[in-house]
Structure formats: C-alpha cells, structure tokens
mmCIF file of C-alpha atoms in Angstrom:
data_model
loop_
_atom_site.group_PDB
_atom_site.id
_atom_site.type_symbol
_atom_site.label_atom_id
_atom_site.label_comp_id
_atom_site.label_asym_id
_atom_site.label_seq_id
_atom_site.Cartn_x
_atom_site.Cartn_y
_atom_site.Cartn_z
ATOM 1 C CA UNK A 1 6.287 -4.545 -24.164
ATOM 2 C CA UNK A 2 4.979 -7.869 -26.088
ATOM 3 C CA UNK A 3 3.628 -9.492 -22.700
ATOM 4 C CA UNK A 4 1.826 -6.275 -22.090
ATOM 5 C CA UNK A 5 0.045 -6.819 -25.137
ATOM 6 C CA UNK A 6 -0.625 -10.127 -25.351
ATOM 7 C CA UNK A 7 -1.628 -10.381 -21.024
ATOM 8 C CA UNK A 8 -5.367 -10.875 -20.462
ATOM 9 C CA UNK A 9 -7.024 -11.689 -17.268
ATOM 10 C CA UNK A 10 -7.744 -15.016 -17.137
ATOM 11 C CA UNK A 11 -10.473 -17.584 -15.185
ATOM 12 C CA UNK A 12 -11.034 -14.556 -12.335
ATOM 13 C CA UNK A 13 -7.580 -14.320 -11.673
ATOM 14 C CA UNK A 14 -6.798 -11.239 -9.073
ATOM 15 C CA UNK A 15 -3.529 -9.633 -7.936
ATOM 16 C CA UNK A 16 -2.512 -7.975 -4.743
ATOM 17 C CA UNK A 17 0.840 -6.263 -4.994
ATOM 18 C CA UNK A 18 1.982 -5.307 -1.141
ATOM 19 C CA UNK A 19 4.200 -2.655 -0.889
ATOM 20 C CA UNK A 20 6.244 -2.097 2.531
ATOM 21 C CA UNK A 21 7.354 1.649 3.073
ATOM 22 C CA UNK A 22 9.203 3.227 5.358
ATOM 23 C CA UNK A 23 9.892 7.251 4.132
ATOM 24 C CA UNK A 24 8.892 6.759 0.297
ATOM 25 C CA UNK A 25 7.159 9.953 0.364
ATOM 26 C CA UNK A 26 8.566 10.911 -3.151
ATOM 27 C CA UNK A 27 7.910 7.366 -5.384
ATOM 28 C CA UNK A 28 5.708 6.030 -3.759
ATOM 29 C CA UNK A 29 2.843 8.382 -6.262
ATOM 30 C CA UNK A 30 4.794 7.517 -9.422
ATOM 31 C CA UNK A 31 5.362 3.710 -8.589
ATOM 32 C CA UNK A 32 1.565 3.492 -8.353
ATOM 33 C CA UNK A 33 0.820 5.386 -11.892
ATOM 34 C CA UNK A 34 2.932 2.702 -12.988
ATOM 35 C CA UNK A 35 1.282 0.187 -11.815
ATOM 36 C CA UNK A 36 -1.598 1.188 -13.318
ATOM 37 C CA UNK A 37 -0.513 1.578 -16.522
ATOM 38 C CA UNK A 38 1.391 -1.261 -17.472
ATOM 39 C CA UNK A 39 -1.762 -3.917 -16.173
ATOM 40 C CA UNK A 40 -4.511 -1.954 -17.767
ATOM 41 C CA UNK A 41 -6.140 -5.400 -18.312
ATOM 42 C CA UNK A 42 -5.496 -7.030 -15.226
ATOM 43 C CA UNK A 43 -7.615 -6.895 -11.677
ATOM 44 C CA UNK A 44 -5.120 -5.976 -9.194
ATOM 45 C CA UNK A 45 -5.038 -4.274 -5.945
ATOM 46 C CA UNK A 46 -1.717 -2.346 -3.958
ATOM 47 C CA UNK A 47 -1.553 -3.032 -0.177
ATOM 48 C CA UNK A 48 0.425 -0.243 1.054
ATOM 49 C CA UNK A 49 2.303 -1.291 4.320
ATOM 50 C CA UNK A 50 3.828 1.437 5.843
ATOM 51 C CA UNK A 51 5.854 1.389 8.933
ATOM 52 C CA UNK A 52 5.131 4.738 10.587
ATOM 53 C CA UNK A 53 7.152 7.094 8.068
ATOM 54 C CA UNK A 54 7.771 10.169 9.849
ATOM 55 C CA UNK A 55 7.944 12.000 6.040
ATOM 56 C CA UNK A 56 4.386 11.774 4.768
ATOM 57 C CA UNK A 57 3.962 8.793 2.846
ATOM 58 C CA UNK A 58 0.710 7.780 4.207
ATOM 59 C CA UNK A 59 -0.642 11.507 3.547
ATOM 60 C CA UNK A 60 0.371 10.618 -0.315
ATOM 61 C CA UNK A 61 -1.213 7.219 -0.069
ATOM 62 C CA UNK A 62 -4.762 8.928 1.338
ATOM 63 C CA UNK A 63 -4.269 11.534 -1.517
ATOM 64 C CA UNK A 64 -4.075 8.473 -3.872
ATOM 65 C CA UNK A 65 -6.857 6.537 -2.786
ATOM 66 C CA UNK A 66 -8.826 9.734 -3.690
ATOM 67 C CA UNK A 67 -7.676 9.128 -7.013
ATOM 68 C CA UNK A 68 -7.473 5.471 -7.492
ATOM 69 C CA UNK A 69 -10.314 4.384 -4.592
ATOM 70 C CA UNK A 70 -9.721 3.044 -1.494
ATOM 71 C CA UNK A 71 -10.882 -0.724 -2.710
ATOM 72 C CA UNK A 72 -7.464 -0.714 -5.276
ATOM 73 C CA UNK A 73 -4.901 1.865 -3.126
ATOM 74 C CA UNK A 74 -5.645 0.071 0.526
ATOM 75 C CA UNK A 75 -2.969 1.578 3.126
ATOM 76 C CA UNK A 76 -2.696 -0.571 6.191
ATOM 77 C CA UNK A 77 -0.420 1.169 8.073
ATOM 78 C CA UNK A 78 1.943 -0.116 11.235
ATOM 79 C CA UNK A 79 3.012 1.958 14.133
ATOM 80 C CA UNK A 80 6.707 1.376 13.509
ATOM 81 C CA UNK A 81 9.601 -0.384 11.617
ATOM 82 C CA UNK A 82 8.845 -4.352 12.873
ATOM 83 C CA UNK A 83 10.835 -5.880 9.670
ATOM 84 C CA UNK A 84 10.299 -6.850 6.204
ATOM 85 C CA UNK A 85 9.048 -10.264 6.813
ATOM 86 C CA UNK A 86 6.534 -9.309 9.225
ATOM 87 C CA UNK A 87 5.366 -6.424 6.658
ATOM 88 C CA UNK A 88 4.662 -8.927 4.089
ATOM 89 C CA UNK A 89 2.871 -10.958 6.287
ATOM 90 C CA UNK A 90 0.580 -8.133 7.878
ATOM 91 C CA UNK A 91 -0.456 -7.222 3.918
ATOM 92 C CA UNK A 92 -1.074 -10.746 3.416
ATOM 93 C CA UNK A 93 -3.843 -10.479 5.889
ATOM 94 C CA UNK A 94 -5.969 -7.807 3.542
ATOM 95 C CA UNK A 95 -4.512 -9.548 0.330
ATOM 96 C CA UNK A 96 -8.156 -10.773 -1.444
ATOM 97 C CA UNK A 97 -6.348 -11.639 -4.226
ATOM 98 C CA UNK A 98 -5.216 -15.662 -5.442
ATOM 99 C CA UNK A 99 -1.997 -14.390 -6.168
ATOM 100 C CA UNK A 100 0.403 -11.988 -4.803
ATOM 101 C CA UNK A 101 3.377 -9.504 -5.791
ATOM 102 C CA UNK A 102 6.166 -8.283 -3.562
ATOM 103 C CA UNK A 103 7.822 -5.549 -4.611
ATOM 104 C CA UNK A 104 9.932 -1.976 -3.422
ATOM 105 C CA UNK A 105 8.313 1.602 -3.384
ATOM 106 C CA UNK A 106 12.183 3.146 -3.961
ATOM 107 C CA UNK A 107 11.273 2.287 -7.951
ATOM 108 C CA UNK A 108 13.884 -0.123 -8.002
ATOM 109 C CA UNK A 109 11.346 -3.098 -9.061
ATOM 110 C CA UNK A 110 10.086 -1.153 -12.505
ATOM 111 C CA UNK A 111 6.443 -2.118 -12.838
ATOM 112 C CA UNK A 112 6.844 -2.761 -16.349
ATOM 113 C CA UNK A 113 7.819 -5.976 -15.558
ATOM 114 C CA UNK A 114 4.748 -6.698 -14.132
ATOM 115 C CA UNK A 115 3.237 -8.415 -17.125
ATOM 116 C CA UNK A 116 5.945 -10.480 -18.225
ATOM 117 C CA UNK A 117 5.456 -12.243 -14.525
ATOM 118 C CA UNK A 118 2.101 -12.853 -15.107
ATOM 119 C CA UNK A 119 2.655 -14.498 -18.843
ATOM 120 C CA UNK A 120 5.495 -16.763 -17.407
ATOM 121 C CA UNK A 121 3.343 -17.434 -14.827
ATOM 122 C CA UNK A 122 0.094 -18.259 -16.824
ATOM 123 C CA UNK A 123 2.444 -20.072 -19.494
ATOM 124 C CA UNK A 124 4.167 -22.234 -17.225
ATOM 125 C CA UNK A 125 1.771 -22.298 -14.391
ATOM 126 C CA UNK A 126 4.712 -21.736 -11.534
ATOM 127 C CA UNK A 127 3.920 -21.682 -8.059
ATOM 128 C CA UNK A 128 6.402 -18.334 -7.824
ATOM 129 C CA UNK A 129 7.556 -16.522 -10.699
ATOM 130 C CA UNK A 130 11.013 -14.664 -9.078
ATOM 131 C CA UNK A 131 12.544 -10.978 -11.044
ATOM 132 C CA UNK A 132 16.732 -11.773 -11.719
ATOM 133 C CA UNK A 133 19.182 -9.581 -12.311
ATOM 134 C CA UNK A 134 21.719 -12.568 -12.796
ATOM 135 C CA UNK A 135 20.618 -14.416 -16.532
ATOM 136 C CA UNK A 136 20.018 -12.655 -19.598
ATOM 137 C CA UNK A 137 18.304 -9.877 -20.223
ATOM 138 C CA UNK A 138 18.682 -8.607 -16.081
ATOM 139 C CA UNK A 139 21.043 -6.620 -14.938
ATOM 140 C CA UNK A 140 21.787 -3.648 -12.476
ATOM 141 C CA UNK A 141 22.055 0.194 -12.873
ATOM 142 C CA UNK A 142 23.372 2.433 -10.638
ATOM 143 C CA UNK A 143 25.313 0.381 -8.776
ATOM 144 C CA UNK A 144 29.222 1.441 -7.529
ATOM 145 C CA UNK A 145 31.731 -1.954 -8.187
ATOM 146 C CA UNK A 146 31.618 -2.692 -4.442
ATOM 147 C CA UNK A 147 28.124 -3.241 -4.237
ATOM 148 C CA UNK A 148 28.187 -4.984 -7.312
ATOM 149 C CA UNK A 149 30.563 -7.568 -6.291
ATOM 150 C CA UNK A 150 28.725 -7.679 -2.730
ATOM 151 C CA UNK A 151 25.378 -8.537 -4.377
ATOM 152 C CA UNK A 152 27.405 -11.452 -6.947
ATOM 153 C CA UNK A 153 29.608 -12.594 -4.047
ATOM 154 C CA UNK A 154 26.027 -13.440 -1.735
ATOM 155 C CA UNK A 155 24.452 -15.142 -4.221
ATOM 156 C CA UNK A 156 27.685 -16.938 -5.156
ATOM 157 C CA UNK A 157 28.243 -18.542 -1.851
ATOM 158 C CA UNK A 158 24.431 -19.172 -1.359
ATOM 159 C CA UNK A 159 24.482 -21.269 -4.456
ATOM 160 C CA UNK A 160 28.008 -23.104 -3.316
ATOM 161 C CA UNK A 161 26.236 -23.767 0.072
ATOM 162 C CA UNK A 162 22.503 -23.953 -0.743
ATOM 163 C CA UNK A 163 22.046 -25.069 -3.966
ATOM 164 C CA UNK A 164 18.326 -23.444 -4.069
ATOM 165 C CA UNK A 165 17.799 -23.686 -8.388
ATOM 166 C CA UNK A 166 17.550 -19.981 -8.851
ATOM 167 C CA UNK A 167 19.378 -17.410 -9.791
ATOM 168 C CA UNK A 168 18.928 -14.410 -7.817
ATOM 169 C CA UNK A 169 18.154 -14.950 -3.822
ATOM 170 C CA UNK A 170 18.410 -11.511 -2.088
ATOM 171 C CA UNK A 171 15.989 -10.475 -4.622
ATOM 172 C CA UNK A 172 12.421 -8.730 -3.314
ATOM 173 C CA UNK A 173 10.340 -8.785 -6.662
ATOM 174 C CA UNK A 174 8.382 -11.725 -6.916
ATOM 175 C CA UNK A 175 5.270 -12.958 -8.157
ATOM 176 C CA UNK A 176 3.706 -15.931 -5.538
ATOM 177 C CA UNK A 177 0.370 -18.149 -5.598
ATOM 178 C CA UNK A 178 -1.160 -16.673 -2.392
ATOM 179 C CA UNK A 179 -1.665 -20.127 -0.683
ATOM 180 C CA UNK A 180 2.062 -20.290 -1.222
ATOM 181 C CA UNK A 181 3.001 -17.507 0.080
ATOM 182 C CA UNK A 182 1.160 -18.391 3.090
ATOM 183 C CA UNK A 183 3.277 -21.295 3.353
ATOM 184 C CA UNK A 184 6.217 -19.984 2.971
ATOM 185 C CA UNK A 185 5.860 -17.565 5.800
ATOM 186 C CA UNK A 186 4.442 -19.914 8.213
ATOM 187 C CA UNK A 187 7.980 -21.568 7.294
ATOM 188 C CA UNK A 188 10.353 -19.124 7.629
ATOM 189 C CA UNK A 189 12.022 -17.348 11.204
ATOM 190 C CA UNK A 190 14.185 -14.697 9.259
ATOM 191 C CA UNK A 191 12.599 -10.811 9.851
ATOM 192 C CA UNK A 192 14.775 -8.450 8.332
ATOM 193 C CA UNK A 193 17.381 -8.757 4.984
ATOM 194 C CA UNK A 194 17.686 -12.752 5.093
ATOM 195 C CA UNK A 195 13.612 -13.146 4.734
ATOM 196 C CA UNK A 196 14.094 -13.042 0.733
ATOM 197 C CA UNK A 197 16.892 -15.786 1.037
ATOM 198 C CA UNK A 198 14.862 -17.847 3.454
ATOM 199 C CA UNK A 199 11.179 -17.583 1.668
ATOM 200 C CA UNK A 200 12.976 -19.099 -1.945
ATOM 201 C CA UNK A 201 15.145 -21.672 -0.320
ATOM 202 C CA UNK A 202 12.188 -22.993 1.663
ATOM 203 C CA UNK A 203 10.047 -22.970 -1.260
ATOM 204 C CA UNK A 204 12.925 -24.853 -3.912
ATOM 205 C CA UNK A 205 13.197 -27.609 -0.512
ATOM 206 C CA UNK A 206 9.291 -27.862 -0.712
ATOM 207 C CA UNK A 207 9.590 -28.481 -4.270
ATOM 208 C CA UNK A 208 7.456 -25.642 -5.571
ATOM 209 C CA UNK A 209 7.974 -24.488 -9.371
ATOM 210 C CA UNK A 210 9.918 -21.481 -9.670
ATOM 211 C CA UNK A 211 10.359 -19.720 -12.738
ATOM 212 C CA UNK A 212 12.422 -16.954 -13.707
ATOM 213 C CA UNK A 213 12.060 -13.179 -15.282
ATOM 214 C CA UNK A 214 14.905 -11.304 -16.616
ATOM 215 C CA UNK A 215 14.723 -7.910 -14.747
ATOM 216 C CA UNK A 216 16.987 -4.350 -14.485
ATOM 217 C CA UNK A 217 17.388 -3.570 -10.954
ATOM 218 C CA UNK A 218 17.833 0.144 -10.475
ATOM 219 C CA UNK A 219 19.146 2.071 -7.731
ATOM 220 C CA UNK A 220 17.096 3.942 -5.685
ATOM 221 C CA UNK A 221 16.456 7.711 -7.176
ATOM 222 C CA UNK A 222 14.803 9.640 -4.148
ATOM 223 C CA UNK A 223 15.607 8.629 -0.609
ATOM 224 C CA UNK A 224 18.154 6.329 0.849
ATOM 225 C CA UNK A 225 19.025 2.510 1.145
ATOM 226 C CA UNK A 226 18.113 0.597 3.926
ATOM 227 C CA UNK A 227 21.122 -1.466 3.226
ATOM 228 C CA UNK A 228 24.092 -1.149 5.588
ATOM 229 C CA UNK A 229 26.518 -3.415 7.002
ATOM 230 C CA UNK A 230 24.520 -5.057 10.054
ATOM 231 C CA UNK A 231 22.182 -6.384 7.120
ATOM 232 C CA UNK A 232 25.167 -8.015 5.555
ATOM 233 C CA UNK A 233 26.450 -9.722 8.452
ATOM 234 C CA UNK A 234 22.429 -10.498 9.244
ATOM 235 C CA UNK A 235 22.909 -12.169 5.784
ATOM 236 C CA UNK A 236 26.132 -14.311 6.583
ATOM 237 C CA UNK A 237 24.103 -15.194 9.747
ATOM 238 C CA UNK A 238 20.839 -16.154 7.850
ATOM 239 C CA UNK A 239 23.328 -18.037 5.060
ATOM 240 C CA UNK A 240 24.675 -20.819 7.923
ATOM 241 C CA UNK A 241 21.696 -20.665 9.591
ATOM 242 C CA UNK A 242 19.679 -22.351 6.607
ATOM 243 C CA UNK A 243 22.689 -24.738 5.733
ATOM 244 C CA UNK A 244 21.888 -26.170 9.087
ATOM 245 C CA UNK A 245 18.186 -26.592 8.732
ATOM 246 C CA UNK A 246 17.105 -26.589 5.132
#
C-alpha cells in the first residue's frame, strides 16, 4: 500500500493498539504477524485484553510474547467478560503510548489499514482518525442481506437522530490521541455494543476533529459473533438514550 510506504515515525510518536478477546484462540497469532508487518517503521505496542477465554488465547499470547517480547505483546488479562467499554479502558491503563488504536482480534479490522490511519492522521492532524465501511473505497464482505441492512438501517437512524458528522458509528477500528481517548471514556456510561456509538458522538459534541479511512470490514473467519439480538435492542436503547443527553 502507498501509505505503507510513504509512513515514517515522526517527533517520538508511539502507538498502543488494545485488543479485547474473549475465545480468539485461532487469530489472535495471525492478527499480530500482521501487525507487525504492515508498521515495520512505526513504534507500536499490542495490549492484549482478554476476558478469561476458556479456549487458550492467553496460552497463544504467552507463546507470542516469546516471540515478539513481552515489552511489544503485553497481555493484561481480566477474570471475566465485564464489557467492551470497560476493556478499553483497563488497556488504557498500560497504554505508554500518545496515541491509541482500537481494534477486533476476529480479523475483521485488517491491519493493513493501519498505516493509512496514521498518514490521515499525521496529514490532517485529527484528534481521532475512525475506519468506514460507508464512503468510498469501504465496504463489507461476508455479510448475509439481513445484517447488511441491520448495520445501514443503525447508522441511518443515528444520523436522522444524532447528527454526529461521521459516517460509520457502530464501528470498533479507530485511531485516537490518547488524552482523547481518556476523555472520551471518562464521558461515556454505555458498557457493552452502544460504547462505539457513545465514544464518537461525545467526541463530534466536544468538537474534536474526526477524520475518516475507507476500510473493508470482513466477517469473522474462525469463531463466532458476539452479536445477537439483546445487543441490538442495547443499541435502540443507547440510540434514545444519547438523543436525550448529547
């Protein structure tokens, strides 16, 4: 990729990508080769949060930092499942880096994307720099029509109620300043599937610069989705909940 090319670490700038798992057993090896190869120039770290998966992952992760060293693999495991928000927030803590990546172990965030966030980010100099799957260039693979029109019908009726400036809400790849993300979760009450919605809402009503990335989204290959229908009406609770206090 051109931004791959063309990215160079610049003025000390360091990365920490946190990575919430929960049974990722089987991508969680490859998603961090990836990593690695597509910011070759770039000083980065992966926080590993995992939630007590029953499968293994954290025996992977150890086998990794073997590889990789503990001081750019750093697992900080949780005893159990406590939500998505609170995951990003516990990796936060051990973040040393001035900005921060959130992304999914289930491959569906492509590291190879990686890059272009960083030159949009460097370019433009954006508080958050946010992956899309709804302008140009993104898109969505592996999807069946229902949970196509799902995803397009959320983010439709955020943007009819909201108004938040961007593109894609529900999604979970996203490149923040870390003093900005701190904000942002001191701000926000949502735990679970409405944290995504909440965190770039709050941040377009706190008039941070957002910028956008063209990104495929693809479907989970190894394991199964976390996404079932108590996390859609969660998000239909989460969606009047912010029209009342944003």
């Amino acid at each position: 990729m051109a931004a791959e090319k063309e990215l160079k670490n610049k003025g000390g700038d360091k990365y920490s990508l946190i990575v919430p798992t929960y049974n990722e057993r089987l991508n969680i090896a490859l998603l961090v080769y990836l990593v690695f190869k597509h910011l070759r120039n770039v000083d980065f770290e992966i926080i590993i949060v995992d939630d007590g998966s029953p499968d293994g992952t954290q025996d992977v992760v150890k086998q990794l930092q073997q590889v990789y060293g503990e001081d750019r693999i750093l697992l900080r495991a949780r005893p159990k499942k406590l939500g998505l928000g609170t995951a990003y927030a516990h990796g936060l803590k051990h973040a040393s880096g001035n900005f921060v990546v959130i992304m999914d172990a289930d491959l569906s965030h492509h590291p190879k994307y990686l890059p272009a966030f960083i030159k949009k980010q460097q370019e433009t100099g954006a508080s958050i720099v946010t992956g899309t799957r709804y302008i140009t260039g993104g898109g969505v693979h592996g999807w069946n029509l229902m949970r196509k029109l799902t995803s397009r019908g959320a983010n439709v009726l955020a943007h009819t109620l909201l108004w938040p400036g961007v593109s894609d809400l529900t999604g979970s790849f996203r490149l923040y300043r870390k003093l900005v993300l701190e904000d942002l979760i001191n701000s926000c009450v949502s735990k679970g599937y409405v944290f995504q919605m909440e965190m770039i809402v709050r941040a377009s009503r706190k008039g941070y610069r957002i910028e956008e990335v063209p990104i495929t989204f693809v479907d989970r290959v190894f394991g199964s989705s976390k996404l079932g229908g108590s996390e859609i009406v969660e998000y239909l609770k989460g969606l009047a909940y912010l029209l009342v206090t944003t």
